[in-house]
């Protein structure tokens, strides 16, 4: 018998690392499926259907839920976004200014309006301002109030996003523009800000999604039947019918906008990452 024959060969036991990962993943899937099945079995689907899925009530909402409620929600959101973007740009430039008082005012604004709940801002715009300044009238009535309220809510967040985008542009861009004879203001407008917006486009689109949902606070301003947005429209009809189906339909209408916007944001973020890698 040779020395090689006398050696005891170790026996491989246990699972490989890949097999362990597969087993762990399979166990997680099994737990998830079991939880879903348990939840589905425990729910009272009959009561849920009676309260949230009455087809004849949902039919009553059309076409007004689209032509009035959804249309107003989109208009409120877009107007608030435009006001917030314009104000946010001003605040961001003040934040980056070399003049101390500008930076202080911008910093105070950002800290206050980022810290306040959106509901309080809506109440301030709809009730506080008219009481303090009775002669002031919002252009566009309710639409103007909503644009101002949503603009104040979003401007603080947009200002920080825009500031970060401007600072992310390489400093050499400003130096190159100045060497070509551009003034600081012209270089900022023509060279820096366009590049910054390419960087911050995904977070700005995210802010648009958040504004779309915040537009539901319009109901606290007091609106007419023709000025109702999705939440107010669904809530009014739910109270009339004593059923929650209108609220579910209104929620689905929100998803018609937010899901495509979310997809757009992910695509832009993916493209930005690919460009950064290149």
PDB file of C-alpha atoms in Angstrom:
ATOM      1  CA  UNK A   1       0.000   0.000   0.000  1.00  0.00           C
ATOM      2  CA  UNK A   2       1.455   3.329  -1.029  1.00  0.00           C
ATOM      3  CA  UNK A   3       1.611   6.400   1.123  1.00  0.00           C
ATOM      4  CA  UNK A   4      -0.926   8.087  -1.137  1.00  0.00           C
ATOM      5  CA  UNK A   5      -3.405   5.297  -0.606  1.00  0.00           C
ATOM      6  CA  UNK A   6      -3.103   5.581   3.140  1.00  0.00           C
ATOM      7  CA  UNK A   7      -4.014   9.269   3.159  1.00  0.00           C
ATOM      8  CA  UNK A   8      -7.557   9.975   4.191  1.00  0.00           C
ATOM      9  CA  UNK A   9      -9.286  12.183   1.638  1.00  0.00           C
ATOM     10  CA  UNK A  10     -11.518  14.874   3.278  1.00  0.00           C
ATOM     11  CA  UNK A  11     -15.160  14.567   2.336  1.00  0.00           C
ATOM     12  CA  UNK A  12     -16.927  17.680   1.193  1.00  0.00           C
ATOM     13  CA  UNK A  13     -20.013  18.323   3.266  1.00  0.00           C
ATOM     14  CA  UNK A  14     -22.600  21.119   3.399  1.00  0.00           C
ATOM     15  CA  UNK A  15     -23.833  23.512   0.711  1.00  0.00           C
ATOM     16  CA  UNK A  16     -21.872  25.809  -1.519  1.00  0.00           C
ATOM     17  CA  UNK A  17     -22.204  29.553  -1.153  1.00  0.00           C
ATOM     18  CA  UNK A  18     -24.367  29.776  -4.283  1.00  0.00           C
ATOM     19  CA  UNK A  19     -26.659  27.017  -3.031  1.00  0.00           C
ATOM     20  CA  UNK A  20     -27.028  28.775   0.307  1.00  0.00           C
ATOM     21  CA  UNK A  21     -28.038  31.994  -1.461  1.00  0.00           C
ATOM     22  CA  UNK A  22     -30.591  30.159  -3.556  1.00  0.00           C
ATOM     23  CA  UNK A  23     -31.980  28.423  -0.491  1.00  0.00           C
ATOM     24  CA  UNK A  24     -32.201  31.695   1.415  1.00  0.00           C
ATOM     25  CA  UNK A  25     -33.956  33.373  -1.518  1.00  0.00           C
ATOM     26  CA  UNK A  26     -36.409  30.503  -1.845  1.00  0.00           C
ATOM     27  CA  UNK A  27     -37.179  30.685   1.883  1.00  0.00           C
ATOM     28  CA  UNK A  28     -37.842  34.425   1.641  1.00  0.00           C
ATOM     29  CA  UNK A  29     -40.180  33.914  -1.312  1.00  0.00           C
ATOM     30  CA  UNK A  30     -41.995  31.186   0.582  1.00  0.00           C
ATOM     31  CA  UNK A  31     -42.454  33.422   3.627  1.00  0.00           C
ATOM     32  CA  UNK A  32     -43.721  36.259   1.419  1.00  0.00           C
ATOM     33  CA  UNK A  33     -46.214  34.021  -0.402  1.00  0.00           C
ATOM     34  CA  UNK A  34     -47.399  32.572   2.914  1.00  0.00           C
ATOM     35  CA  UNK A  35     -47.928  36.077   4.337  1.00  0.00           C
ATOM     36  CA  UNK A  36     -49.902  37.153   1.260  1.00  0.00           C
ATOM     37  CA  UNK A  37     -52.056  34.030   1.371  1.00  0.00           C
ATOM     38  CA  UNK A  38     -52.695  34.477   5.109  1.00  0.00           C
ATOM     39  CA  UNK A  39     -53.637  38.120   4.591  1.00  0.00           C
ATOM     40  CA  UNK A  40     -55.959  37.252   1.707  1.00  0.00           C
ATOM     41  CA  UNK A  41     -57.597  34.483   3.699  1.00  0.00           C
ATOM     42  CA  UNK A  42     -58.144  36.669   6.762  1.00  0.00           C
ATOM     43  CA  UNK A  43     -59.669  39.631   4.877  1.00  0.00           C
ATOM     44  CA  UNK A  44     -63.421  39.995   4.573  1.00  0.00           C
ATOM     45  CA  UNK A  45     -63.585  40.578   0.834  1.00  0.00           C
ATOM     46  CA  UNK A  46     -67.360  40.819   0.808  1.00  0.00           C
ATOM     47  CA  UNK A  47     -67.406  43.823   3.131  1.00  0.00           C
ATOM     48  CA  UNK A  48     -64.509  45.414   1.262  1.00  0.00           C
ATOM     49  CA  UNK A  49     -66.359  45.048  -2.027  1.00  0.00           C
ATOM     50  CA  UNK A  50     -69.544  46.539  -0.585  1.00  0.00           C
ATOM     51  CA  UNK A  51     -67.657  49.537   0.790  1.00  0.00           C
ATOM     52  CA  UNK A  52     -65.037  50.207  -1.896  1.00  0.00           C
ATOM     53  CA  UNK A  53     -66.066  48.532  -5.147  1.00  0.00           C
ATOM     54  CA  UNK A  54     -69.611  49.480  -6.080  1.00  0.00           C
ATOM     55  CA  UNK A  55     -69.645  49.751  -9.872  1.00  0.00           C
ATOM     56  CA  UNK A  56     -72.864  51.770 -10.075  1.00  0.00           C
ATOM     57  CA  UNK A  57     -71.395  54.424  -7.744  1.00  0.00           C
ATOM     58  CA  UNK A  58     -68.136  54.553  -9.701  1.00  0.00           C
ATOM     59  CA  UNK A  59     -70.108  55.086 -12.913  1.00  0.00           C
ATOM     60  CA  UNK A  60     -71.723  58.185 -11.399  1.00  0.00           C
ATOM     61  CA  UNK A  61     -68.298  59.820 -11.145  1.00  0.00           C
ATOM     62  CA  UNK A  62     -67.661  59.812 -14.885  1.00  0.00           C
ATOM     63  CA  UNK A  63     -66.917  61.904 -16.823  1.00  0.00           C
ATOM     64  CA  UNK A  64     -66.686  64.617 -14.128  1.00  0.00           C
ATOM     65  CA  UNK A  65     -63.913  62.839 -12.244  1.00  0.00           C
ATOM     66  CA  UNK A  66     -61.743  63.292 -15.356  1.00  0.00           C
ATOM     67  CA  UNK A  67     -63.039  66.499 -16.932  1.00  0.00           C
ATOM     68  CA  UNK A  68     -63.320  68.427 -13.648  1.00  0.00           C
ATOM     69  CA  UNK A  69     -61.465  66.779 -10.761  1.00  0.00           C
ATOM     70  CA  UNK A  70     -58.415  65.369 -12.540  1.00  0.00           C
ATOM     71  CA  UNK A  71     -58.145  68.420 -14.784  1.00  0.00           C
ATOM     72  CA  UNK A  72     -58.152  70.765 -11.782  1.00  0.00           C
ATOM     73  CA  UNK A  73     -55.618  68.604  -9.950  1.00  0.00           C
ATOM     74  CA  UNK A  74     -53.246  68.804 -12.909  1.00  0.00           C
ATOM     75  CA  UNK A  75     -53.759  72.573 -13.260  1.00  0.00           C
ATOM     76  CA  UNK A  76     -53.181  73.152  -9.540  1.00  0.00           C
ATOM     77  CA  UNK A  77     -50.038  71.035  -9.614  1.00  0.00           C
ATOM     78  CA  UNK A  78     -48.526  72.650 -12.694  1.00  0.00           C
ATOM     79  CA  UNK A  79     -49.259  76.190 -11.517  1.00  0.00           C
ATOM     80  CA  UNK A  80     -47.750  75.451  -8.099  1.00  0.00           C
ATOM     81  CA  UNK A  81     -44.705  73.870  -9.732  1.00  0.00           C
ATOM     82  CA  UNK A  82     -44.096  76.906 -11.950  1.00  0.00           C
ATOM     83  CA  UNK A  83     -44.376  79.315  -9.007  1.00  0.00           C
ATOM     84  CA  UNK A  84     -42.206  77.071  -6.825  1.00  0.00           C
ATOM     85  CA  UNK A  85     -39.558  76.693  -9.526  1.00  0.00           C
ATOM     86  CA  UNK A  86     -39.340  80.444 -10.146  1.00  0.00           C
ATOM     87  CA  UNK A  87     -39.222  81.271  -6.431  1.00  0.00           C
ATOM     88  CA  UNK A  88     -36.851  78.391  -5.754  1.00  0.00           C
ATOM     89  CA  UNK A  89     -34.432  79.679  -8.397  1.00  0.00           C
ATOM     90  CA  UNK A  90     -34.382  83.114  -6.765  1.00  0.00           C
ATOM     91  CA  UNK A  91     -33.871  81.624  -3.295  1.00  0.00           C
ATOM     92  CA  UNK A  92     -31.078  79.348  -4.569  1.00  0.00           C
ATOM     93  CA  UNK A  93     -29.207  82.267  -6.149  1.00  0.00           C
ATOM     94  CA  UNK A  94     -29.646  84.275  -2.955  1.00  0.00           C
ATOM     95  CA  UNK A  95     -28.296  81.308  -1.015  1.00  0.00           C
ATOM     96  CA  UNK A  96     -25.168  81.321  -3.204  1.00  0.00           C
ATOM     97  CA  UNK A  97     -24.780  85.108  -3.152  1.00  0.00           C
ATOM     98  CA  UNK A  98     -21.704  86.754  -1.694  1.00  0.00           C
ATOM     99  CA  UNK A  99     -23.992  89.321  -0.032  1.00  0.00           C
ATOM    100  CA  UNK A 100     -24.596  88.261   3.565  1.00  0.00           C
ATOM    101  CA  UNK A 101     -28.207  89.524   4.004  1.00  0.00           C
ATOM    102  CA  UNK A 102     -29.297  87.640   0.861  1.00  0.00           C
ATOM    103  CA  UNK A 103     -27.879  84.388   2.238  1.00  0.00           C
ATOM    104  CA  UNK A 104     -29.498  84.973   5.635  1.00  0.00           C
ATOM    105  CA  UNK A 105     -32.946  85.684   4.162  1.00  0.00           C
ATOM    106  CA  UNK A 106     -32.721  82.641   1.901  1.00  0.00           C
ATOM    107  CA  UNK A 107     -31.576  80.420   4.766  1.00  0.00           C
ATOM    108  CA  UNK A 108     -34.392  81.584   7.048  1.00  0.00           C
ATOM    109  CA  UNK A 109     -36.979  81.034   4.314  1.00  0.00           C
ATOM    110  CA  UNK A 110     -35.735  77.518   3.613  1.00  0.00           C
ATOM    111  CA  UNK A 111     -35.658  76.505   7.271  1.00  0.00           C
ATOM    112  CA  UNK A 112     -39.144  77.886   7.976  1.00  0.00           C
ATOM    113  CA  UNK A 113     -40.971  76.525   4.935  1.00  0.00           C
ATOM    114  CA  UNK A 114     -39.254  73.155   5.045  1.00  0.00           C
ATOM    115  CA  UNK A 115     -40.209  72.811   8.696  1.00  0.00           C
ATOM    116  CA  UNK A 116     -43.870  73.836   8.445  1.00  0.00           C
ATOM    117  CA  UNK A 117     -46.547  71.295   7.444  1.00  0.00           C
ATOM    118  CA  UNK A 118     -48.075  72.025   4.052  1.00  0.00           C
ATOM    119  CA  UNK A 119     -51.526  72.263   5.669  1.00  0.00           C
ATOM    120  CA  UNK A 120     -50.447  75.264   7.770  1.00  0.00           C
ATOM    121  CA  UNK A 121     -49.116  77.005   4.682  1.00  0.00           C
ATOM    122  CA  UNK A 122     -52.436  76.475   2.894  1.00  0.00           C
ATOM    123  CA  UNK A 123     -54.323  77.918   5.877  1.00  0.00           C
ATOM    124  CA  UNK A 124     -51.909  80.865   6.029  1.00  0.00           C
ATOM    125  CA  UNK A 125     -52.394  81.618   2.317  1.00  0.00           C
ATOM    126  CA  UNK A 126     -56.158  81.064   2.306  1.00  0.00           C
ATOM    127  CA  UNK A 127     -57.054  82.659   5.650  1.00  0.00           C
ATOM    128  CA  UNK A 128     -54.110  84.525   7.154  1.00  0.00           C
ATOM    129  CA  UNK A 129     -53.129  86.667   4.181  1.00  0.00           C
ATOM    130  CA  UNK A 130     -56.709  87.852   3.367  1.00  0.00           C
ATOM    131  CA  UNK A 131     -57.193  88.803   7.038  1.00  0.00           C
ATOM    132  CA  UNK A 132     -53.914  90.688   7.241  1.00  0.00           C
ATOM    133  CA  UNK A 133     -54.264  92.359   3.830  1.00  0.00           C
ATOM    134  CA  UNK A 134     -57.983  92.689   2.969  1.00  0.00           C
ATOM    135  CA  UNK A 135     -57.321  94.659  -0.213  1.00  0.00           C
ATOM    136  CA  UNK A 136     -55.090  91.996  -1.739  1.00  0.00           C
ATOM    137  CA  UNK A 137     -56.774  89.733  -4.287  1.00  0.00           C
ATOM    138  CA  UNK A 138     -55.137  86.624  -5.674  1.00  0.00           C
ATOM    139  CA  UNK A 139     -55.087  86.635  -9.486  1.00  0.00           C
ATOM    140  CA  UNK A 140     -57.166  83.751 -10.738  1.00  0.00           C
ATOM    141  CA  UNK A 141     -59.114  83.330  -7.495  1.00  0.00           C
ATOM    142  CA  UNK A 142     -58.765  79.830  -6.064  1.00  0.00           C
ATOM    143  CA  UNK A 143     -56.284  78.841  -8.762  1.00  0.00           C
ATOM    144  CA  UNK A 144     -54.064  81.738  -7.711  1.00  0.00           C
ATOM    145  CA  UNK A 145     -54.301  80.785  -4.035  1.00  0.00           C
ATOM    146  CA  UNK A 146     -53.351  77.196  -4.788  1.00  0.00           C
ATOM    147  CA  UNK A 147     -50.449  78.270  -7.014  1.00  0.00           C
ATOM    148  CA  UNK A 148     -49.070  80.481  -4.238  1.00  0.00           C
ATOM    149  CA  UNK A 149     -49.588  77.869  -1.511  1.00  0.00           C
ATOM    150  CA  UNK A 150     -48.044  75.011  -3.470  1.00  0.00           C
ATOM    151  CA  UNK A 151     -45.298  77.328  -4.702  1.00  0.00           C
ATOM    152  CA  UNK A 152     -44.348  78.300  -1.144  1.00  0.00           C
ATOM    153  CA  UNK A 153     -44.381  74.639  -0.116  1.00  0.00           C
ATOM    154  CA  UNK A 154     -42.133  73.484  -2.953  1.00  0.00           C
ATOM    155  CA  UNK A 155     -39.836  76.497  -3.335  1.00  0.00           C
ATOM    156  CA  UNK A 156     -37.824  75.702  -0.202  1.00  0.00           C
ATOM    157  CA  UNK A 157     -37.079  72.172  -1.415  1.00  0.00           C
ATOM    158  CA  UNK A 158     -36.457  73.256  -4.993  1.00  0.00           C
ATOM    159  CA  UNK A 159     -34.077  75.991  -3.826  1.00  0.00           C
ATOM    160  CA  UNK A 160     -31.830  73.454  -2.118  1.00  0.00           C
ATOM    161  CA  UNK A 161     -32.025  71.135  -5.120  1.00  0.00           C
ATOM    162  CA  UNK A 162     -31.115  73.941  -7.525  1.00  0.00           C
ATOM    163  CA  UNK A 163     -28.300  75.141  -5.266  1.00  0.00           C
ATOM    164  CA  UNK A 164     -26.840  71.637  -5.145  1.00  0.00           C
ATOM    165  CA  UNK A 165     -27.105  71.355  -8.925  1.00  0.00           C
ATOM    166  CA  UNK A 166     -25.314  74.673  -9.494  1.00  0.00           C
ATOM    167  CA  UNK A 167     -22.543  73.690  -7.099  1.00  0.00           C
ATOM    168  CA  UNK A 168     -22.201  70.327  -8.870  1.00  0.00           C
ATOM    169  CA  UNK A 169     -21.203  72.058 -12.120  1.00  0.00           C
ATOM    170  CA  UNK A 170     -17.379  72.133 -12.328  1.00  0.00           C
ATOM    171  CA  UNK A 171     -15.928  75.513 -11.399  1.00  0.00           C
ATOM    172  CA  UNK A 172     -13.893  75.436 -14.585  1.00  0.00           C
ATOM    173  CA  UNK A 173     -17.110  76.124 -16.527  1.00  0.00           C
ATOM    174  CA  UNK A 174     -17.461  79.542 -14.920  1.00  0.00           C
ATOM    175  CA  UNK A 175     -13.769  80.274 -15.363  1.00  0.00           C
ATOM    176  CA  UNK A 176     -13.937  79.315 -19.033  1.00  0.00           C
ATOM    177  CA  UNK A 177     -16.993  81.508 -19.582  1.00  0.00           C
ATOM    178  CA  UNK A 178     -15.311  84.471 -17.867  1.00  0.00           C
ATOM    179  CA  UNK A 179     -12.205  84.007 -20.023  1.00  0.00           C
ATOM    180  CA  UNK A 180     -14.453  84.309 -23.099  1.00  0.00           C
ATOM    181  CA  UNK A 181     -15.730  87.677 -21.897  1.00  0.00           C
ATOM    182  CA  UNK A 182     -18.979  86.596 -20.235  1.00  0.00           C
ATOM    183  CA  UNK A 183     -20.135  88.597 -17.243  1.00  0.00           C
ATOM    184  CA  UNK A 184     -20.826  86.571 -14.056  1.00  0.00           C
ATOM    185  CA  UNK A 185     -24.601  86.951 -14.507  1.00  0.00           C
ATOM    186  CA  UNK A 186     -24.518  85.999 -18.178  1.00  0.00           C
ATOM    187  CA  UNK A 187     -22.243  83.034 -17.497  1.00  0.00           C
ATOM    188  CA  UNK A 188     -24.589  81.832 -14.759  1.00  0.00           C
ATOM    189  CA  UNK A 189     -27.676  82.125 -16.983  1.00  0.00           C
ATOM    190  CA  UNK A 190     -26.157  80.832 -20.222  1.00  0.00           C
ATOM    191  CA  UNK A 191     -23.628  78.244 -19.026  1.00  0.00           C
ATOM    192  CA  UNK A 192     -24.055  77.146 -15.400  1.00  0.00           C
ATOM    193  CA  UNK A 193     -27.822  76.973 -14.899  1.00  0.00           C
ATOM    194  CA  UNK A 194     -28.550  74.895 -18.068  1.00  0.00           C
ATOM    195  CA  UNK A 195     -25.944  72.337 -16.981  1.00  0.00           C
ATOM    196  CA  UNK A 196     -27.318  72.355 -13.432  1.00  0.00           C
ATOM    197  CA  UNK A 197     -30.822  71.586 -14.687  1.00  0.00           C
ATOM    198  CA  UNK A 198     -29.579  68.509 -16.510  1.00  0.00           C
ATOM    199  CA  UNK A 199     -28.300  67.263 -13.160  1.00  0.00           C
ATOM    200  CA  UNK A 200     -31.356  68.120 -11.075  1.00  0.00           C
ATOM    201  CA  UNK A 201     -34.078  67.114 -13.536  1.00  0.00           C
ATOM    202  CA  UNK A 202     -34.846  63.776 -11.763  1.00  0.00           C
ATOM    203  CA  UNK A 203     -35.281  65.321  -8.270  1.00  0.00           C
ATOM    204  CA  UNK A 204     -37.367  68.133  -9.737  1.00  0.00           C
ATOM    205  CA  UNK A 205     -39.657  65.551 -11.336  1.00  0.00           C
ATOM    206  CA  UNK A 206     -39.905  63.852  -7.943  1.00  0.00           C
ATOM    207  CA  UNK A 207     -40.976  67.193  -6.490  1.00  0.00           C
ATOM    208  CA  UNK A 208     -43.680  67.389  -9.155  1.00  0.00           C
ATOM    209  CA  UNK A 209     -45.028  64.017  -7.966  1.00  0.00           C
ATOM    210  CA  UNK A 210     -45.095  65.263  -4.363  1.00  0.00           C
ATOM    211  CA  UNK A 211     -46.902  68.442  -5.418  1.00  0.00           C
ATOM    212  CA  UNK A 212     -49.467  66.381  -7.269  1.00  0.00           C
ATOM    213  CA  UNK A 213     -50.345  64.668  -3.990  1.00  0.00           C
ATOM    214  CA  UNK A 214     -50.136  67.884  -1.933  1.00  0.00           C
ATOM    215  CA  UNK A 215     -52.781  69.421  -4.190  1.00  0.00           C
ATOM    216  CA  UNK A 216     -55.308  67.407  -2.157  1.00  0.00           C
ATOM    217  CA  UNK A 217     -54.995  70.113   0.530  1.00  0.00           C
ATOM    218  CA  UNK A 218     -56.960  72.464  -1.730  1.00  0.00           C
ATOM    219  CA  UNK A 219     -60.128  71.333   0.048  1.00  0.00           C
ATOM    220  CA  UNK A 220     -59.080  73.458   3.068  1.00  0.00           C
ATOM    221  CA  UNK A 221     -59.300  76.627   0.950  1.00  0.00           C
ATOM    222  CA  UNK A 222     -62.981  76.237   0.184  1.00  0.00           C
ATOM    223  CA  UNK A 223     -63.695  75.578  -3.479  1.00  0.00           C
ATOM    224  CA  UNK A 224     -66.737  75.609  -5.716  1.00  0.00           C
ATOM    225  CA  UNK A 225     -68.092  72.544  -7.480  1.00  0.00           C
ATOM    226  CA  UNK A 226     -66.196  73.428 -10.641  1.00  0.00           C
ATOM    227  CA  UNK A 227     -62.948  73.996  -8.727  1.00  0.00           C
ATOM    228  CA  UNK A 228     -62.838  70.670  -6.878  1.00  0.00           C
ATOM    229  CA  UNK A 229     -59.801  68.436  -7.272  1.00  0.00           C
ATOM    230  CA  UNK A 230     -59.691  64.661  -6.919  1.00  0.00           C
ATOM    231  CA  UNK A 231     -59.685  64.372  -3.126  1.00  0.00           C
ATOM    232  CA  UNK A 232     -62.463  66.906  -2.618  1.00  0.00           C
ATOM    233  CA  UNK A 233     -64.492  65.387  -5.452  1.00  0.00           C
ATOM    234  CA  UNK A 234     -64.162  61.858  -4.058  1.00  0.00           C
ATOM    235  CA  UNK A 235     -64.821  62.937  -0.470  1.00  0.00           C
ATOM    236  CA  UNK A 236     -67.986  64.851  -1.394  1.00  0.00           C
ATOM    237  CA  UNK A 237     -69.423  61.946  -3.358  1.00  0.00           C
ATOM    238  CA  UNK A 238     -68.446  59.484  -0.615  1.00  0.00           C
ATOM    239  CA  UNK A 239     -70.398  61.577   1.898  1.00  0.00           C
ATOM    240  CA  UNK A 240     -73.400  61.740  -0.428  1.00  0.00           C
ATOM    241  CA  UNK A 241     -73.494  58.006  -1.159  1.00  0.00           C
ATOM    242  CA  UNK A 242     -72.290  56.825   2.282  1.00  0.00           C
ATOM    243  CA  UNK A 243     -69.806  54.631   0.453  1.00  0.00           C
ATOM    244  CA  UNK A 244     -66.013  54.769  -0.022  1.00  0.00           C
ATOM    245  CA  UNK A 245     -65.964  53.750  -3.687  1.00  0.00           C
ATOM    246  CA  UNK A 246     -65.473  57.389  -4.858  1.00  0.00           C
ATOM    247  CA  UNK A 247     -62.362  57.666  -2.681  1.00  0.00           C
ATOM    248  CA  UNK A 248     -60.928  54.524  -4.268  1.00  0.00           C
ATOM    249  CA  UNK A 249     -61.650  55.823  -7.767  1.00  0.00           C
ATOM    250  CA  UNK A 250     -60.011  59.157  -6.891  1.00  0.00           C
ATOM    251  CA  UNK A 251     -56.962  57.275  -5.635  1.00  0.00           C
ATOM    252  CA  UNK A 252     -56.735  55.343  -8.891  1.00  0.00           C
ATOM    253  CA  UNK A 253     -56.849  58.632 -10.796  1.00  0.00           C
ATOM    254  CA  UNK A 254     -53.865  59.851  -8.765  1.00  0.00           C
ATOM    255  CA  UNK A 255     -51.994  56.718  -9.807  1.00  0.00           C
ATOM    256  CA  UNK A 256     -52.727  57.473 -13.462  1.00  0.00           C
ATOM    257  CA  UNK A 257     -50.365  60.441 -13.077  1.00  0.00           C
ATOM    258  CA  UNK A 258     -47.901  59.422 -10.369  1.00  0.00           C
ATOM    259  CA  UNK A 259     -46.962  55.994 -11.774  1.00  0.00           C
ATOM    260  CA  UNK A 260     -45.934  57.326 -15.246  1.00  0.00           C
ATOM    261  CA  UNK A 261     -44.071  60.198 -13.583  1.00  0.00           C
ATOM    262  CA  UNK A 262     -42.274  57.738 -11.335  1.00  0.00           C
ATOM    263  CA  UNK A 263     -41.263  55.730 -14.397  1.00  0.00           C
ATOM    264  CA  UNK A 264     -39.941  58.893 -16.048  1.00  0.00           C
ATOM    265  CA  UNK A 265     -37.896  59.712 -12.931  1.00  0.00           C
ATOM    266  CA  UNK A 266     -36.321  56.244 -12.883  1.00  0.00           C
ATOM    267  CA  UNK A 267     -35.439  56.481 -16.569  1.00  0.00           C
ATOM    268  CA  UNK A 268     -33.824  59.886 -16.113  1.00  0.00           C
ATOM    269  CA  UNK A 269     -31.869  58.697 -13.065  1.00  0.00           C
ATOM    270  CA  UNK A 270     -30.684  55.668 -15.013  1.00  0.00           C
ATOM    271  CA  UNK A 271     -29.585  57.821 -17.950  1.00  0.00           C
ATOM    272  CA  UNK A 272     -27.803  60.239 -15.590  1.00  0.00           C
ATOM    273  CA  UNK A 273     -25.929  57.344 -14.000  1.00  0.00           C
ATOM    274  CA  UNK A 274     -24.852  55.995 -17.406  1.00  0.00           C
ATOM    275  CA  UNK A 275     -23.606  59.442 -18.466  1.00  0.00           C
ATOM    276  CA  UNK A 276     -21.685  59.798 -15.200  1.00  0.00           C
ATOM    277  CA  UNK A 277     -20.015  56.404 -15.752  1.00  0.00           C
ATOM    278  CA  UNK A 278     -18.992  57.409 -19.262  1.00  0.00           C
TER     279      UNK A 278
END
